[in-house]
Structure formats: structure tokens, C-alpha cells
């Protein structure tokens, strides 16, 4: 025999998964009574906990710092006075 408490998750998980769908259905019916249109809110995808979000601070600092200007002078290219 299996205890009933051990079987509870088998029945609880599908019920919990149906709750948002049931909520949106009921809200749609309530809004319909008032003549309004109920639109589900847009869900953003969850962020991965293992991959940190890109930090924009490092990019901003890199762009804000001016690039060093290098002047290359050739040895033979120096201006020499000629008489």
C-alpha cells in the first residue's frame, strides 16, 4: 500500500499548473461582463541564474575614455632646412 500523502504531489502539480489558465479565463469572463477586453500580461522569459547579466557599466566606461592618439614619425621624414 502507498500512503495517500505520498500521492498528493501527483495530483497537486497538475492543479497548480492549471491555476494561471483558470485565472485568465475567469478574468476574461469578468471583463466581458463589463464590456472590456482582458489581455494577458506579457511574460518576460526568466533570466538564467548561472549566466550573469551583461554589465553596461564596463562598456560605458570604455566608450567614455578617449582613445590615445599615437604619432608615428619616421626617421627620414623629419623636416630638415635646406639652403
Tab-separated table of N, CA and C in Angstrom:
chain	number	residue	atom	x	y	z
A	1	UNK	N	0.835	-1.188	0.000
A	1	UNK	CA	0.000	0.000	0.000
A	1	UNK	C	0.880	1.252	0.000
A	2	UNK	N	0.382	2.264	-0.607
A	2	UNK	CA	1.073	3.543	-0.674
A	2	UNK	C	0.271	4.553	0.138
A	3	UNK	N	0.992	5.346	0.901
A	3	UNK	CA	0.284	6.333	1.719
A	3	UNK	C	-0.318	7.413	0.810
A	4	UNK	N	-1.429	7.960	1.192
A	4	UNK	CA	-2.105	8.972	0.392
A	4	UNK	C	-1.312	10.275	0.355
A	5	UNK	N	-0.577	10.552	1.422
A	5	UNK	CA	0.223	11.769	1.459
A	5	UNK	C	1.317	11.723	0.401
A	6	UNK	N	1.836	10.532	0.090
A	6	UNK	CA	2.879	10.400	-0.929
A	6	UNK	C	2.306	10.615	-2.332
A	7	UNK	N	1.036	10.342	-2.526
A	7	UNK	CA	0.407	10.527	-3.828
A	7	UNK	C	-0.062	11.970	-4.049
A	8	UNK	N	-0.056	12.777	-3.006
A	8	UNK	CA	-0.532	14.147	-3.107
A	8	UNK	C	0.188	14.958	-4.183
A	9	UNK	N	1.536	14.894	-4.293
A	9	UNK	CA	2.199	15.677	-5.352
A	9	UNK	C	1.759	15.302	-6.767
A	10	UNK	N	1.380	14.051	-6.981
A	10	UNK	CA	0.933	13.636	-8.310
A	10	UNK	C	-0.332	14.369	-8.726
A	11	UNK	N	-1.182	14.679	-7.770
A	11	UNK	CA	-2.428	15.376	-8.083
A	11	UNK	C	-2.301	16.883	-7.891
A	12	UNK	N	-1.379	17.317	-7.062
A	12	UNK	CA	-1.239	18.731	-6.756
A	12	UNK	C	-0.545	19.495	-7.888
A	13	UNK	N	0.446	18.885	-8.510
A	13	UNK	CA	1.206	19.571	-9.559
A	13	UNK	C	0.319	19.946	-10.745
A	14	UNK	N	-0.499	19.054	-11.279
A	14	UNK	CA	-1.367	19.470	-12.399
A	14	UNK	C	-2.363	20.559	-12.001
A	15	UNK	N	-2.841	20.517	-10.772
A	15	UNK	CA	-3.787	21.540	-10.317
A	15	UNK	C	-3.101	22.894	-10.243
A	16	UNK	N	-1.887	22.939	-9.741
A	16	UNK	CA	-1.141	24.191	-9.638
A	16	UNK	C	-0.821	24.726	-11.028
A	17	UNK	N	-0.536	23.852	-11.967
A	17	UNK	CA	-0.230	24.298	-13.331
A	17	UNK	C	-1.461	24.850	-14.047
A	18	UNK	N	-2.652	24.441	-13.649
A	18	UNK	CA	-3.884	24.893	-14.288
A	18	UNK	C	-4.357	26.224	-13.695
A	19	UNK	N	-3.888	26.603	-12.516
A	19	UNK	CA	-4.374	27.810	-11.848
A	19	UNK	C	-4.200	29.089	-12.681
A	20	UNK	N	-3.049	29.356	-13.308
A	20	UNK	CA	-2.969	30.577	-14.123
A	20	UNK	C	-3.939	30.586	-15.296
A	21	UNK	N	-4.121	29.448	-15.930
A	21	UNK	CA	-5.061	29.359	-17.053
A	21	UNK	C	-6.477	29.621	-16.568
A	22	UNK	N	-6.828	29.060	-15.411
A	22	UNK	CA	-8.146	29.278	-14.826
A	22	UNK	C	-8.337	30.749	-14.442
A	23	UNK	N	-7.292	31.371	-13.904
A	23	UNK	CA	-7.363	32.786	-13.529
A	23	UNK	C	-7.620	33.662	-14.751
A	24	UNK	N	-6.879	33.421	-15.844
A	24	UNK	CA	-7.060	34.227	-17.052
A	24	UNK	C	-8.447	34.004	-17.656
A	25	UNK	N	-8.962	32.801	-17.544
A	25	UNK	CA	-10.294	32.506	-18.059
A	25	UNK	C	-11.357	33.270	-17.262
A	26	UNK	N	-11.241	33.226	-15.935
A	26	UNK	CA	-12.213	33.910	-15.077
A	26	UNK	C	-12.120	35.430	-15.278
A	27	UNK	N	-10.895	35.962	-15.347
A	27	UNK	CA	-10.733	37.403	-15.555
A	27	UNK	C	-11.313	37.824	-16.906
A	28	UNK	N	-11.152	36.987	-17.912
A	28	UNK	CA	-11.739	37.281	-19.214
A	28	UNK	C	-13.254	37.345	-19.149
A	29	UNK	N	-13.848	36.461	-18.377
A	29	UNK	CA	-15.309	36.459	-18.225
A	29	UNK	C	-15.778	37.687	-17.451
A	30	UNK	N	-15.044	38.061	-16.391
A	30	UNK	CA	-15.423	39.237	-15.602
A	30	UNK	C	-15.305	40.497	-16.448
A	31	UNK	N	-14.208	40.636	-17.189
A	31	UNK	CA	-14.036	41.805	-18.058
A	31	UNK	C	-15.106	41.816	-19.142
A	32	UNK	N	-15.482	40.627	-19.622
A	32	UNK	CA	-16.527	40.534	-20.640
A	32	UNK	C	-17.866	41.037	-20.139
A	33	UNK	N	-18.159	40.840	-18.848
A	33	UNK	CA	-19.404	41.350	-18.280
A	33	UNK	C	-19.455	42.876	-18.342
A	34	UNK	N	-18.314	43.510	-18.181
A	34	UNK	CA	-18.253	44.974	-18.232
A	34	UNK	C	-18.066	45.509	-19.652
A	35	UNK	N	-17.901	44.616	-20.609
A	35	UNK	CA	-17.719	45.038	-21.987
A	35	UNK	C	-16.286	45.414	-22.315
A	36	UNK	N	-15.362	45.007	-21.482
A	36	UNK	CA	-13.952	45.301	-21.717
A	36	UNK	C	-13.267	44.079	-22.291
A	37	UNK	N	-12.074	44.295	-22.814
A	37	UNK	CA	-11.275	43.180	-23.326
A	37	UNK	C	-10.125	42.918	-22.365
A	38	UNK	N	-10.020	41.698	-21.889
A	38	UNK	CA	-8.929	41.352	-20.981
A	38	UNK	C	-7.793	40.761	-21.789
A	39	UNK	N	-6.603	41.364	-21.637
A	39	UNK	CA	-5.416	40.846	-22.304
A	39	UNK	C	-4.439	40.350	-21.258
A	40	UNK	N	-3.941	39.161	-21.473
A	40	UNK	CA	-2.964	38.615	-20.536
A	40	UNK	C	-1.715	39.483	-20.547
A	41	UNK	N	-1.105	39.699	-19.368
A	41	UNK	CA	0.140	40.471	-19.349
A	41	UNK	C	1.256	39.712	-20.050
A	42	UNK	N	2.157	40.460	-20.656
A	42	UNK	CA	3.274	39.856	-21.380
A	42	UNK	C	4.285	39.344	-20.357
A	43	UNK	N	4.619	38.091	-20.469
A	43	UNK	CA	5.576	37.485	-19.545
A	43	UNK	C	6.970	37.556	-20.152
A	44	UNK	N	7.915	38.021	-19.380
A	44	UNK	CA	9.298	38.045	-19.838
A	44	UNK	C	9.938	36.711	-19.515
A	45	UNK	N	10.836	36.248	-20.356
A	45	UNK	CA	11.486	34.969	-20.067
A	45	UNK	C	12.364	35.104	-18.822
A	46	UNK	N	12.443	34.060	-18.026
A	46	UNK	CA	13.265	34.137	-16.815
A	46	UNK	C	14.743	34.246	-17.155
A	47	UNK	N	15.458	34.976	-16.336
A	47	UNK	CA	16.900	35.133	-16.536
A	47	UNK	C	17.613	33.894	-16.012
A	48	UNK	N	18.647	33.498	-16.690
A	48	UNK	CA	19.416	32.328	-16.281
A	48	UNK	C	20.207	32.682	-15.026
A	49	UNK	N	20.078	31.901	-13.964
A	49	UNK	CA	20.806	32.239	-12.740
A	49	UNK	C	22.302	31.958	-12.838
A	50	UNK	N	22.716	31.160	-13.793
A	50	UNK	CA	24.126	30.794	-13.901
A	50	UNK	C	24.909	31.745	-14.801
A	51	UNK	N	24.217	32.451	-15.683
A	51	UNK	CA	24.884	33.376	-16.594
A	51	UNK	C	24.547	34.792	-16.142
A	52	UNK	N	25.514	35.541	-15.627
A	52	UNK	CA	25.203	36.888	-15.143
A	52	UNK	C	24.804	37.818	-16.285
A	53	UNK	N	23.985	38.778	-15.955
A	53	UNK	CA	23.541	39.745	-16.958
A	53	UNK	C	24.719	40.619	-17.371
A	54	UNK	N	24.691	41.057	-18.602
A	54	UNK	CA	25.776	41.899	-19.117
A	54	UNK	C	25.757	43.235	-18.391
A	55	UNK	N	26.906	43.646	-17.919
A	55	UNK	CA	27.000	44.919	-17.212
A	55	UNK	C	27.282	46.015	-18.241
A	56	UNK	N	26.435	47.013	-18.234
A	56	UNK	CA	26.634	48.100	-19.188
A	56	UNK	C	27.653	49.114	-18.659
A	57	UNK	N	28.032	49.027	-17.383
A	57	UNK	CA	28.983	49.983	-16.815
A	57	UNK	C	30.344	49.885	-17.490
A	58	UNK	N	30.815	48.656	-17.714
A	58	UNK	CA	32.137	48.497	-18.308
A	58	UNK	C	32.171	49.018	-19.742
A	59	UNK	N	31.089	48.870	-20.479
A	59	UNK	CA	31.044	49.355	-21.857
A	59	UNK	C	30.983	50.875	-21.886
A	60	UNK	N	30.243	51.449	-20.946
A	60	UNK	CA	30.118	52.905	-20.912
A	60	UNK	C	31.461	53.528	-20.567
A	61	UNK	N	32.177	52.952	-19.599
A	61	UNK	CA	33.480	53.482	-19.229
A	61	UNK	C	34.474	53.360	-20.376
A	62	UNK	N	34.397	52.272	-21.117
A	62	UNK	CA	35.318	52.073	-22.229
A	62	UNK	C	35.036	53.083	-23.345
A	63	UNK	N	33.770	53.395	-23.571
A	63	UNK	CA	33.433	54.345	-24.622
A	63	UNK	C	33.715	55.781	-24.169
A	64	UNK	N	33.591	56.058	-22.884
A	64	UNK	CA	33.792	57.416	-22.380
A	64	UNK	C	35.268	57.795	-22.366
A	65	UNK	N	36.142	56.830	-22.169
A	65	UNK	CA	37.569	57.132	-22.129
A	65	UNK	C	38.062	57.415	-23.550
A	66	UNK	N	38.764	58.547	-23.764
A	66	UNK	CA	39.244	58.851	-25.116
A	66	UNK	C	40.366	57.900	-25.514
A	67	UNK	N	40.377	57.573	-26.762
A	67	UNK	CA	41.409	56.667	-27.269
A	67	UNK	C	42.727	57.430	-27.380
A	68	UNK	N	43.829	56.833	-26.968
A	68	UNK	CA	45.107	57.527	-27.068
A	68	UNK	C	45.510	57.692	-28.541
A	69	UNK	N	46.006	58.863	-28.875
A	69	UNK	CA	46.417	59.161	-30.245
A	69	UNK	C	47.922	58.932	-30.332
A	70	UNK	N	48.302	58.097	-31.255
A	70	UNK	CA	49.715	57.777	-31.404
A	70	UNK	C	50.262	58.492	-32.644
A	71	UNK	N	51.398	59.180	-32.484
A	71	UNK	CA	52.044	59.863	-33.600
A	71	UNK	C	53.304	59.086	-33.953
A	72	UNK	N	53.307	58.562	-35.139
A	72	UNK	CA	54.481	57.843	-35.613
A	72	UNK	C	55.272	58.769	-36.539
A	73	UNK	N	56.536	58.950	-36.231
A	73	UNK	CA	57.394	59.802	-37.059
A	73	UNK	C	58.515	58.935	-37.594
A	74	UNK	N	58.654	58.961	-38.890
A	74	UNK	CA	59.732	58.189	-39.499
A	74	UNK	C	61.056	58.939	-39.313
A	75	UNK	N	62.151	58.206	-39.256
A	75	UNK	CA	63.465	58.825	-39.061
A	75	UNK	C	63.855	59.704	-40.250
A	76	UNK	N	63.495	59.317	-41.430
A	76	UNK	CA	63.849	60.095	-42.616
A	76	UNK	C	62.834	61.163	-42.935
A	77	UNK	N	61.742	61.200	-42.233
A	77	UNK	CA	60.691	62.136	-42.549
A	77	UNK	C	60.774	63.427	-41.753
A	78	UNK	N	61.851	63.650	-41.005
A	78	UNK	CA	61.978	64.861	-40.207
A	78	UNK	C	62.301	66.026	-41.132
A	79	UNK	N	61.659	67.175	-40.878
A	79	UNK	CA	61.918	68.356	-41.705
A	79	UNK	C	63.348	68.852	-41.472
A	80	UNK	N	64.066	68.996	-42.547
A	80	UNK	CA	65.441	69.487	-42.474
A	80	UNK	C	65.525	70.729	-43.356
A	81	UNK	N	66.128	71.790	-42.817
A	81	UNK	CA	66.269	73.011	-43.604
A	81	UNK	C	67.269	72.778	-44.728
A	82	UNK	N	66.882	73.197	-45.866
A	82	UNK	CA	67.791	73.085	-46.997
A	82	UNK	C	68.101	74.486	-47.523
A	83	UNK	N	69.357	74.783	-47.776
A	83	UNK	CA	69.756	76.088	-48.299
A	83	UNK	C	69.666	76.134	-49.787
